[in-house]
PDB file of C-alpha atoms in Angstrom:
ATOM      1  CA  ARG A  23      31.492  42.100 -25.417  1.00 50.00           C
ATOM      2  CA  HIS A  24      32.641  39.232 -22.891  1.00 53.00           C
ATOM      3  CA  GLY A  25      34.740  39.089 -19.741  1.00 51.00           C
ATOM      4  CA  ALA A  26      37.763  38.158 -19.812  1.00 55.00           C
ATOM      5  CA  GLY A  27      37.318  33.939 -20.218  1.00 56.00           C
ATOM      6  CA  LEU A  28      36.300  33.713 -16.734  1.00 71.00           C
ATOM      7  CA  THR A  29      32.768  32.732 -17.920  1.00 72.00           C
ATOM      8  CA  PRO A  30      31.480  30.816 -21.001  1.00 71.00           C
ATOM      9  CA  PRO A  31      28.858  32.312 -23.091  1.00 73.00           C
ATOM     10  CA  VAL A  32      25.277  31.574 -22.193  1.00 67.00           C
ATOM     11  CA  PRO A  33      23.901  29.710 -25.175  1.00 69.00           C
ATOM     12  CA  PRO A  34      20.467  31.283 -26.250  1.00 79.00           C
ATOM     13  CA  PRO A  35      16.926  29.141 -25.050  1.00 80.00           C
ATOM     14  CA  GLN A  36      16.717  27.441 -28.171  1.00 88.00           C
ATOM     15  CA  ALA A  37      19.524  25.721 -28.292  1.00 89.00           C
ATOM     16  CA  GLU A  38      18.979  24.848 -24.514  1.00 92.00           C
ATOM     17  CA  GLU A  39      15.612  23.568 -24.920  1.00 92.00           C
ATOM     18  CA  ARG A  40      16.721  21.508 -27.858  1.00 93.00           C
ATOM     19  CA  ILE A  41      20.105  19.862 -26.082  1.00 95.00           C
ATOM     20  CA  LEU A  42      17.694  19.235 -23.177  1.00 95.00           C
ATOM     21  CA  LYS A  43      15.388  17.831 -25.432  1.00 96.00           C
ATOM     22  CA  LYS A  44      18.388  15.697 -26.540  1.00 97.00           C
ATOM     23  CA  VAL A  45      18.988  14.513 -23.746  1.00 97.00           C
ATOM     24  CA  ARG A  46      15.662  13.693 -22.768  1.00 98.00           C
ATOM     25  CA  ARG A  47      15.408  11.701 -25.654  1.00 98.00           C
ATOM     26  CA  LYS A  48      18.954   9.649 -24.570  1.00 98.00           C
ATOM     27  CA  ILE A  49      17.689   8.914 -21.782  1.00 98.00           C
ATOM     28  CA  ARG A  50      14.208   7.439 -22.643  1.00 98.00           C
ATOM     29  CA  ASN A  51      15.676   5.247 -24.730  1.00 98.00           C
ATOM     30  CA  LYS A  52      18.853   4.183 -22.520  1.00 98.00           C
ATOM     31  CA  GLN A  53      15.161   3.359 -20.404  1.00 98.00           C
ATOM     32  CA  SER A  54      13.139   1.980 -22.709  1.00 98.00           C
ATOM     33  CA  ALA A  55      16.027  -0.385 -23.701  1.00 98.00           C
ATOM     34  CA  GLN A  56      16.375  -1.840 -20.488  1.00 98.00           C
ATOM     35  CA  ASP A  57      12.567  -2.447 -20.135  1.00 98.00           C
ATOM     36  CA  SER A  58      13.322  -5.020 -22.796  1.00 98.00           C
ATOM     37  CA  ARG A  59      16.212  -6.444 -21.888  1.00 98.00           C
ATOM     38  CA  ARG A  60      14.318  -7.471 -19.485  1.00 98.00           C
ATOM     39  CA  ARG A  61      10.858  -8.151 -20.560  1.00 98.00           C
ATOM     40  CA  LYS A  62      13.083 -10.587 -23.035  1.00 98.00           C
ATOM     41  CA  LYS A  63      14.912 -11.958 -20.536  1.00 98.00           C
ATOM     42  CA  GLU A  64      11.218 -13.173 -18.827  1.00 98.00           C
ATOM     43  CA  TYR A  65      10.069 -14.235 -21.689  1.00 98.00           C
ATOM     44  CA  LEU A  66      13.019 -16.683 -22.027  1.00 98.00           C
ATOM     45  CA  ASP A  67      13.034 -17.643 -18.677  1.00 98.00           C
ATOM     46  CA  GLY A  68       9.141 -18.786 -18.543  1.00 98.00           C
ATOM     47  CA  LEU A  69      10.253 -20.498 -21.782  1.00 98.00           C
ATOM     48  CA  GLU A  70      12.481 -22.616 -20.285  1.00 98.00           C
ATOM     49  CA  SER A  71      10.386 -22.773 -17.920  1.00 98.00           C
ATOM     50  CA  ARG A  72       7.376 -24.056 -19.758  1.00 98.00           C
ATOM     51  CA  ALA A  73       9.859 -26.560 -21.635  1.00 98.00           C
ATOM     52  CA  ALA A  74      11.362 -28.364 -18.665  1.00 98.00           C
ATOM     53  CA  ALA A  75       8.229 -28.879 -17.387  1.00 98.00           C
ATOM     54  CA  CYS A  76       6.928 -30.255 -20.934  1.00 98.00           C
ATOM     55  CA  SER A  77       9.964 -32.964 -20.757  1.00 98.00           C
ATOM     56  CA  ALA A  78       8.785 -34.071 -17.740  1.00 98.00           C
ATOM     57  CA  GLN A  79       5.465 -34.335 -19.047  1.00 98.00           C
ATOM     58  CA  ASN A  80       6.618 -36.144 -22.031  1.00 98.00           C
ATOM     59  CA  GLN A  81       8.729 -38.837 -20.021  1.00 98.00           C
ATOM     60  CA  GLU A  82       5.657 -39.219 -17.419  1.00 98.00           C
ATOM     61  CA  LEU A  83       4.061 -39.863 -20.762  1.00 98.00           C
ATOM     62  CA  ARG A  84       5.877 -42.415 -22.794  1.00 98.00           C
ATOM     63  CA  LYS A  85       6.938 -43.970 -19.686  1.00 98.00           C
ATOM     64  CA  LYS A  86       3.241 -44.591 -19.179  1.00 98.00           C
ATOM     65  CA  VAL A  87       2.990 -45.555 -22.578  1.00 98.00           C
ATOM     66  CA  GLN A  88       5.319 -48.194 -22.279  1.00 98.00           C
ATOM     67  CA  GLU A  89       3.822 -49.947 -18.822  1.00 98.00           C
ATOM     68  CA  LEU A  90      -0.206 -49.630 -21.055  1.00 98.00           C
ATOM     69  CA  GLU A  91       1.647 -51.647 -24.222  1.00 98.00           C
ATOM     70  CA  LYS A  92       2.904 -53.743 -21.683  1.00 98.00           C
ATOM     71  CA  ARG A  93      -0.391 -54.157 -19.652  1.00 98.00           C
ATOM     72  CA  ASN A  94      -2.166 -55.041 -23.520  1.00 98.00           C
ATOM     73  CA  GLY A  95       0.075 -57.576 -24.934  1.00 97.00           C
ATOM     74  CA  SER A  96      -0.169 -59.176 -21.158  1.00 97.00           C
ATOM     75  CA  LEU A  97      -4.053 -58.707 -22.036  1.00 97.00           C
ATOM     76  CA  LEU A  98      -4.167 -60.652 -25.607  1.00 97.00           C
ATOM     77  CA  ARG A  99      -2.032 -63.238 -24.892  1.00 97.00           C
ATOM     78  CA  GLN A 100      -4.342 -64.045 -22.167  1.00 97.00           C
ATOM     79  CA  LEU A 101      -7.743 -63.276 -25.040  1.00 96.00           C
ATOM     80  CA  GLN A 102      -5.572 -65.737 -27.479  1.00 96.00           C
ATOM     81  CA  ALA A 103      -5.589 -68.342 -25.093  1.00 95.00           C
ATOM     82  CA  LEU A 104      -9.034 -67.678 -23.878  1.00 94.00           C
ATOM     83  CA  ILE A 105      -9.784 -68.281 -27.356  1.00 93.00           C
ATOM     84  CA  LYS A 106      -8.194 -71.337 -27.662  1.00 91.00           C
ATOM     85  CA  ARG A 107      -9.674 -72.788 -24.819  1.00 90.00           C
ATOM     86  CA  THR A 108     -12.775 -71.762 -25.647  1.00 88.00           C
ATOM     87  CA  SER A 109     -12.655 -73.555 -28.961  1.00 86.00           C
ATOM     88  CA  ASN A 110     -11.147 -76.370 -27.525  1.00 82.00           C
ATOM     89  CA  LYS A 111     -14.403 -77.241 -26.172  1.00 77.00           C
ATOM     90  CA  ALA A 112     -16.629 -76.560 -28.737  1.00 69.00           C
ATOM     91  CA  ALA A 113     -14.148 -78.454 -30.928  1.00 66.00           C
ATOM     92  CA  GLN A 114     -14.478 -81.887 -27.646  1.00 67.00           C
ATOM     93  CA  THR A 115     -18.942 -81.302 -26.897  1.00 59.00           C
ATOM     94  CA  SER A 116     -19.261 -81.403 -30.859  1.00 57.00           C
ATOM     95  CA  THR A 117     -17.386 -84.557 -30.705  1.00 54.00           C
ATOM     96  CA  CYS A 118     -19.054 -86.002 -27.877  1.00 53.00           C
ATOM     97  CA  VAL A 119     -22.282 -85.209 -29.827  1.00 52.00           C
ATOM     98  CA  LEU A 120     -21.903 -86.746 -32.911  1.00 53.00           C
ATOM     99  CA  VAL A 121     -20.294 -90.090 -30.430  1.00 50.00           C
TER     100      VAL A 121
END
């Protein structure tokens, strides 16, 4: 017989072990969830950092492409002018020879 209700009944050892296992599992799950959130945040921070670096590099490359296209156009005009001068001299030379 229990006392006058002053102390709660002691659960049997098996029940106590089940309660402890349940509490331990909840603690492990909570820790696992925290770790998962931390890893996800680190991963996303890394992606954001890489995206910013790629965007900066992309901007630099676009600028370089624009400069190279401008330089290419200039060289093309120079080449066309040189070809025109060369062909005019060849025509003049042949005319002189024929005279």
